[in-house]
Short mmCIF file of C-alpha atoms in Angstrom, two decimals:
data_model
loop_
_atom_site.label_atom_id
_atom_site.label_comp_id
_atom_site.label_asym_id
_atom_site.label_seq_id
_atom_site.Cartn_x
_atom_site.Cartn_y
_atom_site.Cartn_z
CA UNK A 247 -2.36 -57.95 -18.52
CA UNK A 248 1.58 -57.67 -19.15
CA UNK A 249 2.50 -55.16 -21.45
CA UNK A 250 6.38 -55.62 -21.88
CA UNK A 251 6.06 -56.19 -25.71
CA UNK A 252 4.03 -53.63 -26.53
CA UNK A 253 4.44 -50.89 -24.53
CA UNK A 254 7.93 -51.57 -22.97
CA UNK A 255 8.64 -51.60 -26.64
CA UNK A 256 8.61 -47.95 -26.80
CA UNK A 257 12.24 -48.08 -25.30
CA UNK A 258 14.14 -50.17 -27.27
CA UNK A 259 11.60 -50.14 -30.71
CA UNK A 260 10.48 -52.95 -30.35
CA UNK A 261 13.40 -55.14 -30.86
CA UNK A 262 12.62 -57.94 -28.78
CA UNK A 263 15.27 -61.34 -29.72
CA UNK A 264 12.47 -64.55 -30.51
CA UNK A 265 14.65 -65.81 -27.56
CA UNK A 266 13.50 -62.87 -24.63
CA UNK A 267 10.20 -63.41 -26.86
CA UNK A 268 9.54 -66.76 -25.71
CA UNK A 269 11.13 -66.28 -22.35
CA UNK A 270 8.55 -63.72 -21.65
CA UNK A 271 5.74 -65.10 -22.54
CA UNK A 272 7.21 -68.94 -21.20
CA UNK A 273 8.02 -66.82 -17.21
CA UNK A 274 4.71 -65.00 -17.35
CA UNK A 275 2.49 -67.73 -18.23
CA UNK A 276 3.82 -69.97 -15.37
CA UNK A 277 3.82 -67.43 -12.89
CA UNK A 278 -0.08 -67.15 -13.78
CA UNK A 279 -0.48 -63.66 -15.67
CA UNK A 280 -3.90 -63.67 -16.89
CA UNK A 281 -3.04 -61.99 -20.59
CA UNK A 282 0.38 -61.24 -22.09
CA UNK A 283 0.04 -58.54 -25.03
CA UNK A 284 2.79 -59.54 -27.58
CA UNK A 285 2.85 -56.36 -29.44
CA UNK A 286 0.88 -54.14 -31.95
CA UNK A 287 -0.60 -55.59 -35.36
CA UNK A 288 0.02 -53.05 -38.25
CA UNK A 289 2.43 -50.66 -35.90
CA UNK A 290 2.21 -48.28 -33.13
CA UNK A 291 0.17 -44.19 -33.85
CA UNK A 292 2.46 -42.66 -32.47
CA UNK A 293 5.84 -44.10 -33.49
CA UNK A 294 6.49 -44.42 -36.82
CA UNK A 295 9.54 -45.25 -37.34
CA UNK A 296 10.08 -48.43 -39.81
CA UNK A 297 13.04 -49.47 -38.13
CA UNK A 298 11.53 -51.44 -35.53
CA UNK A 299 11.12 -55.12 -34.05
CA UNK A 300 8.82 -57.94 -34.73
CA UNK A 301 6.37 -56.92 -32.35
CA UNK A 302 5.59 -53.96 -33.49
CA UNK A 303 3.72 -55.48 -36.22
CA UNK A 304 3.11 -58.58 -35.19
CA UNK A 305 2.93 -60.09 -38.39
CA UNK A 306 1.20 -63.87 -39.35
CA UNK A 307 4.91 -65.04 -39.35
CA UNK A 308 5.51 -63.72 -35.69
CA UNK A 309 2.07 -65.02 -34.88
CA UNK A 310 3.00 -68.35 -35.52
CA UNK A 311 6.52 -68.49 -33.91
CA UNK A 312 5.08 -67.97 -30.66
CA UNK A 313 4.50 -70.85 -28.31
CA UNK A 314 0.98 -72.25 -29.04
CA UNK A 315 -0.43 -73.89 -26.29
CA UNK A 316 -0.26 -71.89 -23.14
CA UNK A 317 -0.91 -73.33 -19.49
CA UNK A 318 -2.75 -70.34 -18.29
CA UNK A 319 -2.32 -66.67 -20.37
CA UNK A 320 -4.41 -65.82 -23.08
CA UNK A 321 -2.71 -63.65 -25.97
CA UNK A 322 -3.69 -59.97 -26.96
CA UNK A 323 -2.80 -57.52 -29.22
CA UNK A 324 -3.32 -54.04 -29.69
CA UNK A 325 -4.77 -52.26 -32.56
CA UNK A 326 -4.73 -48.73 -33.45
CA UNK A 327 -7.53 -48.15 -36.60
CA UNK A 328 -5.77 -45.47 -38.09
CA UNK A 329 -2.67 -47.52 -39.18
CA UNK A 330 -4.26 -50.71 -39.33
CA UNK A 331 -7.48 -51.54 -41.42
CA UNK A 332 -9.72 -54.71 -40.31
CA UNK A 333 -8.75 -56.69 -43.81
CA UNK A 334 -5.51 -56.52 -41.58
CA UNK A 335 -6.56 -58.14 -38.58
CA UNK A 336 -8.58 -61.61 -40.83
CA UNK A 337 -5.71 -63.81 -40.46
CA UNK A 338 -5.90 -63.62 -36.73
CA UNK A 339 -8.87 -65.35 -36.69
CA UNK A 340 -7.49 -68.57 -36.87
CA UNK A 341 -4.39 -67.90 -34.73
CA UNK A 342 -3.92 -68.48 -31.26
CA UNK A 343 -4.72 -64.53 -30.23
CA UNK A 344 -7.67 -64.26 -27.79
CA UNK A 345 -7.79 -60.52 -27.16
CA UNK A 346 -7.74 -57.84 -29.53
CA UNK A 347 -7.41 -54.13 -27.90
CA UNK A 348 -8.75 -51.57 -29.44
CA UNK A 349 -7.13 -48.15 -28.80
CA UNK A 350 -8.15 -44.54 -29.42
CA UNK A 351 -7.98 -41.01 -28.95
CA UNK A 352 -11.26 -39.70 -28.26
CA UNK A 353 -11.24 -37.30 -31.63
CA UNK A 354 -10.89 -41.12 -32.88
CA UNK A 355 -13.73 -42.66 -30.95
CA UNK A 356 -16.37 -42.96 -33.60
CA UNK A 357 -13.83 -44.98 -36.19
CA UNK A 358 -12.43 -47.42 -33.79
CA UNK A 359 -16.15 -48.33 -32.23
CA UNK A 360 -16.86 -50.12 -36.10
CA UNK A 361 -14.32 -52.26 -35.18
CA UNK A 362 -15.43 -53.75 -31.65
CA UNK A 363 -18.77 -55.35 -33.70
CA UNK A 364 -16.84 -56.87 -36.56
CA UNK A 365 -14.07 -58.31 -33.85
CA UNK A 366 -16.89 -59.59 -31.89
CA UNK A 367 -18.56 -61.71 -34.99
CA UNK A 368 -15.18 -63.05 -35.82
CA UNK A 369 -15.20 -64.65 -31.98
CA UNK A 370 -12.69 -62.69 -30.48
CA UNK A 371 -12.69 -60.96 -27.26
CA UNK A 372 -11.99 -57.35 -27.30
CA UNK A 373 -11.16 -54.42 -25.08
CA UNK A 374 -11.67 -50.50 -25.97
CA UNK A 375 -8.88 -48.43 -24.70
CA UNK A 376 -9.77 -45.03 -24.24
CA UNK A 377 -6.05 -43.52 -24.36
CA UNK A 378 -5.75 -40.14 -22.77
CA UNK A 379 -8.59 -40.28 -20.65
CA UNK A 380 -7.41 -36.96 -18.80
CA UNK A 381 -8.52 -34.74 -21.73
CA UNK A 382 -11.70 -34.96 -21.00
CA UNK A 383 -14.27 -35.30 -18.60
CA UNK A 384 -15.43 -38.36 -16.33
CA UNK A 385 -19.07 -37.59 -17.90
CA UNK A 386 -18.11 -37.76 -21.38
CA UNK A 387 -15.76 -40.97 -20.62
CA UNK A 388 -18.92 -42.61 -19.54
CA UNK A 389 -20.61 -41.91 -23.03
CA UNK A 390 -17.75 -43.49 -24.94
CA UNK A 391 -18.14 -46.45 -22.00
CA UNK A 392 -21.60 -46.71 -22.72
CA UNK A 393 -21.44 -46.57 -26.75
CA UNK A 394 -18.71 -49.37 -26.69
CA UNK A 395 -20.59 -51.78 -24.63
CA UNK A 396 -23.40 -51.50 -26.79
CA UNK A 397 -20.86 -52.30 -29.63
CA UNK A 398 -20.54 -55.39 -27.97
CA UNK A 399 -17.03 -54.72 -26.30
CA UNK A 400 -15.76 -56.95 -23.45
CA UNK A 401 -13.93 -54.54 -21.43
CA UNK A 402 -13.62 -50.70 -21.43
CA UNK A 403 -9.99 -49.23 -20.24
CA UNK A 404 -9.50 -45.83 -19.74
CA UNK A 405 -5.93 -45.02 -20.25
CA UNK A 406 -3.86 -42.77 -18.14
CA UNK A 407 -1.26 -41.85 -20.80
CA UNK A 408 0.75 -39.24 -19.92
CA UNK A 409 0.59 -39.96 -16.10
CA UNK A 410 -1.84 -37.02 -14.89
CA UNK A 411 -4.08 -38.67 -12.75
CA UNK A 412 -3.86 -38.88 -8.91
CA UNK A 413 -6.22 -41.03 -6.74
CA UNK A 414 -9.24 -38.74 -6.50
CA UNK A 415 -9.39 -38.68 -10.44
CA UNK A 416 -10.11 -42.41 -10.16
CA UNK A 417 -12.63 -41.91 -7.75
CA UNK A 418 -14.53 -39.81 -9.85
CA UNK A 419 -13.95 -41.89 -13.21
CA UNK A 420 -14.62 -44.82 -11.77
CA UNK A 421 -17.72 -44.15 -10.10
CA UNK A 422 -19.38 -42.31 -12.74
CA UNK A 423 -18.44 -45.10 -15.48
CA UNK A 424 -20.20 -47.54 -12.93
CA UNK A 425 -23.36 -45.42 -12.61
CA UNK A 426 -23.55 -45.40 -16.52
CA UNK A 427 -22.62 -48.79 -17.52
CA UNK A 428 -22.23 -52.20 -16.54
CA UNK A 429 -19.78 -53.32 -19.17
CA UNK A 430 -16.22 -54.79 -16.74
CA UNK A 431 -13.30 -51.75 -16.51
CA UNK A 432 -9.60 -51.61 -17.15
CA UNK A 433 -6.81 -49.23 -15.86
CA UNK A 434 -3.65 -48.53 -17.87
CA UNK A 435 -1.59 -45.97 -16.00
CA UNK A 436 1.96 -44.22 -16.35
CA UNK A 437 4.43 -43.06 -13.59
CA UNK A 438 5.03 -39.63 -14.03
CA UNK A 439 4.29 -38.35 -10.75
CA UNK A 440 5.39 -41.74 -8.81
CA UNK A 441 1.17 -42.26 -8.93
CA UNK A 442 0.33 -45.46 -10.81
CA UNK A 443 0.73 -47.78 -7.76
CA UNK A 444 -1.62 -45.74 -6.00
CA UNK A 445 -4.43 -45.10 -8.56
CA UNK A 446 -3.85 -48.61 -9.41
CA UNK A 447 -5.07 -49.83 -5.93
CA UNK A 448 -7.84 -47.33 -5.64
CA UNK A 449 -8.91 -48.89 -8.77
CA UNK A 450 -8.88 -52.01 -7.66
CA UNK A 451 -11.04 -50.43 -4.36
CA UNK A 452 -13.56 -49.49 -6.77
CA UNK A 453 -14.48 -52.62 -8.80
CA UNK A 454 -12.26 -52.01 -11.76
CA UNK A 455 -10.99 -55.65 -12.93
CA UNK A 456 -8.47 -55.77 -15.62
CA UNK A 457 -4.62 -53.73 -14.47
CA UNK A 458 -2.40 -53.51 -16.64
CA UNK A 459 1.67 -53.69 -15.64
CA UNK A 460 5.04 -54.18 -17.43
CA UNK A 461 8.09 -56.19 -16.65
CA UNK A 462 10.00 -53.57 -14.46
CA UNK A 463 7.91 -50.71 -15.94
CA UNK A 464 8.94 -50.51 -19.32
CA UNK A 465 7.20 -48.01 -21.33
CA UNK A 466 8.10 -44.33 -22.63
CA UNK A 467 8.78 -41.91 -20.44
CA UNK A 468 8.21 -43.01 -16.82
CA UNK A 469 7.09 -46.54 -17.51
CA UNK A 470 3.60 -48.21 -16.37
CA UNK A 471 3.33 -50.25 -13.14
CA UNK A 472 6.31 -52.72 -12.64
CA UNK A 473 4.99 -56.32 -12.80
CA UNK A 474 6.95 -57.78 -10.41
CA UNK A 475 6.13 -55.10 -8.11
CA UNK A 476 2.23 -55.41 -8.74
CA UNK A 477 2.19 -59.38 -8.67
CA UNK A 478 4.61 -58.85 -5.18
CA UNK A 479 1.89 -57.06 -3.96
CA UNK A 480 -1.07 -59.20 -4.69
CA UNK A 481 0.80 -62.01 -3.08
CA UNK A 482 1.61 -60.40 0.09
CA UNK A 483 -1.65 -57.81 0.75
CA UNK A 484 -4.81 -60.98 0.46
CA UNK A 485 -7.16 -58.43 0.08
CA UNK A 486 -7.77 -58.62 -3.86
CA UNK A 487 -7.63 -62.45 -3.54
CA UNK A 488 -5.36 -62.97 -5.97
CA UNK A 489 -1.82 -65.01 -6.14
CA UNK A 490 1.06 -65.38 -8.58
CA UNK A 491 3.92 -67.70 -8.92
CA UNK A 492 6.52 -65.10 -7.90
CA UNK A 493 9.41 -66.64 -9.04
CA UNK A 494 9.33 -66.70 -12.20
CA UNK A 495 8.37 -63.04 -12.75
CA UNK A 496 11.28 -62.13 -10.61
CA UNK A 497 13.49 -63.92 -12.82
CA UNK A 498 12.29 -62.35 -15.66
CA UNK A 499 12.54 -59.17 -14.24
CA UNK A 500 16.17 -59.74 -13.40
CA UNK A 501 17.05 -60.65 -16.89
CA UNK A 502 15.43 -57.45 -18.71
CA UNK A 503 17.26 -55.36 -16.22
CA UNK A 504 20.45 -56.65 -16.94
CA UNK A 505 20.10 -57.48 -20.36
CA UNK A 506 16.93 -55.39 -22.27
CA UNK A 507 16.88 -52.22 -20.07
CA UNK A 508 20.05 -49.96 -20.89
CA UNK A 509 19.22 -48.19 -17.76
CA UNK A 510 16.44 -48.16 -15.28
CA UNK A 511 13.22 -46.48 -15.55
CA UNK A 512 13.43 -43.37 -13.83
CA UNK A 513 11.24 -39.98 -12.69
CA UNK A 514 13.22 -36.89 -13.34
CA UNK A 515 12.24 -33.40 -14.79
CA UNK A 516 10.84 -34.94 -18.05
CA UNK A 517 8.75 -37.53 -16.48
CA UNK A 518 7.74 -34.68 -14.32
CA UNK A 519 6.87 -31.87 -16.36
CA UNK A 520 4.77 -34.16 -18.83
CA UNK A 521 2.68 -35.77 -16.12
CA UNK A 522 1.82 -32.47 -14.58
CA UNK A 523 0.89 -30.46 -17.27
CA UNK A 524 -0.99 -33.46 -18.68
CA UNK A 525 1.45 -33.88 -21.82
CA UNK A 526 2.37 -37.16 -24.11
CA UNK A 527 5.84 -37.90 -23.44
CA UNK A 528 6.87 -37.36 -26.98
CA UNK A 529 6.56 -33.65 -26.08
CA UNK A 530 9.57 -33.12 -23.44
CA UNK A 531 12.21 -33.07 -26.61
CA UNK A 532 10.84 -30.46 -27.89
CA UNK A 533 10.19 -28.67 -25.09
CA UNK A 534 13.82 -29.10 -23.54
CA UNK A 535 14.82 -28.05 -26.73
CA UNK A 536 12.91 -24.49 -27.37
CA UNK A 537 13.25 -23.73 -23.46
CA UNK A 538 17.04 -24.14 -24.22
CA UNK A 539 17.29 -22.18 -27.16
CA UNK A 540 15.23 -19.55 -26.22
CA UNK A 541 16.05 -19.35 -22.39
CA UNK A 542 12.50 -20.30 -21.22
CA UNK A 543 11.60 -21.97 -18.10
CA UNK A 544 10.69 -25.57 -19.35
CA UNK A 545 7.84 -26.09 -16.83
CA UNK A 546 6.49 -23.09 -17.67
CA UNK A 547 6.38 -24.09 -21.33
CA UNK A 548 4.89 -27.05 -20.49
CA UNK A 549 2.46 -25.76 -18.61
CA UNK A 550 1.25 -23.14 -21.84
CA UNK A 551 1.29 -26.66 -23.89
CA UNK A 552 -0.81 -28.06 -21.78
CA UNK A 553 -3.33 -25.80 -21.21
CA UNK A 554 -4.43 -26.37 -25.44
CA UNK A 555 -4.54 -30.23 -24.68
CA UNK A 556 -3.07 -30.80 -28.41
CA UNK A 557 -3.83 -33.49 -30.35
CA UNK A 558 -0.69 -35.34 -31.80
CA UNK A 559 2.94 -34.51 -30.79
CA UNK A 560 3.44 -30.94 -32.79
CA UNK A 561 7.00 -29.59 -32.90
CA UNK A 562 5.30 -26.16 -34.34
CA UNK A 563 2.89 -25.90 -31.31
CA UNK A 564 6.17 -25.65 -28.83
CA UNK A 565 8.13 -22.94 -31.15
CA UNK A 566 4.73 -21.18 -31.73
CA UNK A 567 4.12 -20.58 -27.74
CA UNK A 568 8.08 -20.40 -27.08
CA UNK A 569 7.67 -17.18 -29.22
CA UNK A 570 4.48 -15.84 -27.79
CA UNK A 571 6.00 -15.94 -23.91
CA UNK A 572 9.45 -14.38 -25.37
CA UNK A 573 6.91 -11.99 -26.79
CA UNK A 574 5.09 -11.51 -23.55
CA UNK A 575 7.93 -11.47 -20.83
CA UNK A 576 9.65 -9.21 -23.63
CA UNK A 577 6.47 -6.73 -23.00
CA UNK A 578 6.72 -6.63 -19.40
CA UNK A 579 10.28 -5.13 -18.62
CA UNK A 580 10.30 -1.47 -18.74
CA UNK A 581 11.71 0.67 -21.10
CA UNK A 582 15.08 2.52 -20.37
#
């Protein structure tokens, strides 16, 4: 599944011309992508800004500018239940959208699951995304696995959202969601620590069937898996048994390099700091910013973050332990 629209949209808002629209999707589908996600319906939950693109809403009037009759991709869209009600999602039902993905927060499980059933009756296919799958435990993962095939979901993807995971955590996730449930898995990963090829592949090792990727990464902070680079890969390593029309992905590639991407996606101290001490991206301006007025090491506030695996992107929570390690390396030096 490509994710350019949606979650490359981070960097630019989601202002997407209808021309690199239907140059997208037109590339992708010849080159063979299975699925090509065009964007949120109702908005993103963790970006609310209003000045944004098309596809952040996807609205009936975006809907039906897209190209209709595909030769091989399906369309999806993602859906986040707390800023998008199912009276929202009716119209869709007689659009040309296959997939709907449902994504969550696991304090959120229990709200989005009432959707998979409903989705299902109206006839579409739908995935549960499990987003920040590294705060909590391969065990419990499996429970929400378990309670959202039995809601009648199609696939289960556990989401690797602020780029934590390394290899071995796959191992274990995968292999306990397999000895608890049957229902097909998904991996969505992020690049912090230079990782998502790899866990990608041992995925792959372990039976999980849906990937998703990005034209040249695009996403916040370190980006997903590069498309090009994944479909490269699947071409030249005939293990997986899969094969892409190259060509037109690397064309596409080139073109939202030189004309969508301001600059390359890149892994620097940001990227870093988040994916190590497990953190949403959204946290590092904060974090640069109370390190810098307070003279604190930044991973070090990170790593204090962290530790509370916070809900949300808090500005408070930063300032709040910013002044309790001023506090504590203020205890430590002796007095004169």
């Amino acid at each position: 599944m490509d994710c350019t629209l949606r979650d490359g949209g981070n960097l630019n808002m989601w202002k997407f011309t209808p021309e690199e629209i239907k140059l997208l999707i037109h590339q992708l589908d010849h080159a063979g992508v299975e699925i090509i996600e065009i964007g949120y319906r109702g908005g993103s939950g963790s970006n609310r800004s209003t000045q944004v693109g098309s596809v952040a809403k996807c609205d009936a009037e975006l809907i039906l500018s897209l190209p209709q009759q595909l030769r091989y991709s399906q369309y999806a869209v993602m859906v986040i239940p707390e800023v998008c009600a199912l009276n929202q999602l009716e119209d869709l039902r007689d659009s040309c959208v296959t997939w709907i993905r449902i994504a969550a927060y696991p304090q959120h499980v229990q709200h989005a699951l009432t959707y998979v059933s409903v989705l299902k009756d109206w006839g579409f296919k739908v995935c549960f995304n499990l987003m920040s799958a590294s705060y909590i435990s391969a065990g419990e993962l499996a429970m929400i696995a378990h309670e959202a095939e039995h809601a009648g979901a199609d696939v289960f993807y556990f989401a690797d959202s602020y780029g934590a995971f390394h290899p071995d955590d796959i191992t274990t996730i995968v292999n306990t969601l397999k000895n608890k449930t049957e229902i097909p898995l998904g991996f969505h990963g992020h690049n912090n620590l230079g990782l998502s090829f790899a866990n990608t592949l041992r995925a792959l090792d372990l039976g999980v069937s849906y990937i998703d990727t990005s034209i040249c990464g695009m996403a916040r902070g370190a980006g997903n898996l590069a498309t090009e680079q994944f479909t490269a890969v699947m071409n030249k390593w005939k293990r997986y048994g899969v094969k892409y029309d190259l060509t037109p992905i690397l064309q596409l590639s080139e073109y939202f390099l030189e004309k969508v991407l301001k600059v390359p996606m890149k892994i620097a101290q940001s990227e870093i700091i988040c994916g190590l001490n497990n953190l949403h991206y959204y946290y590092y301006q904060h974090i640069d910013r109370v390190s810098k007025t307070n003279g604190l090491d930044p991973m070090y506030l990170g790593y204090r973050i962290g530790q509370l695996m916070p809900h949300g992107v808090d500005a408070d929570i930063v300032e709040k332990i910013g002044e309790i390690i001023q506090l504590e390396q203020g205890s430590t030096i002796p007095k004169k």
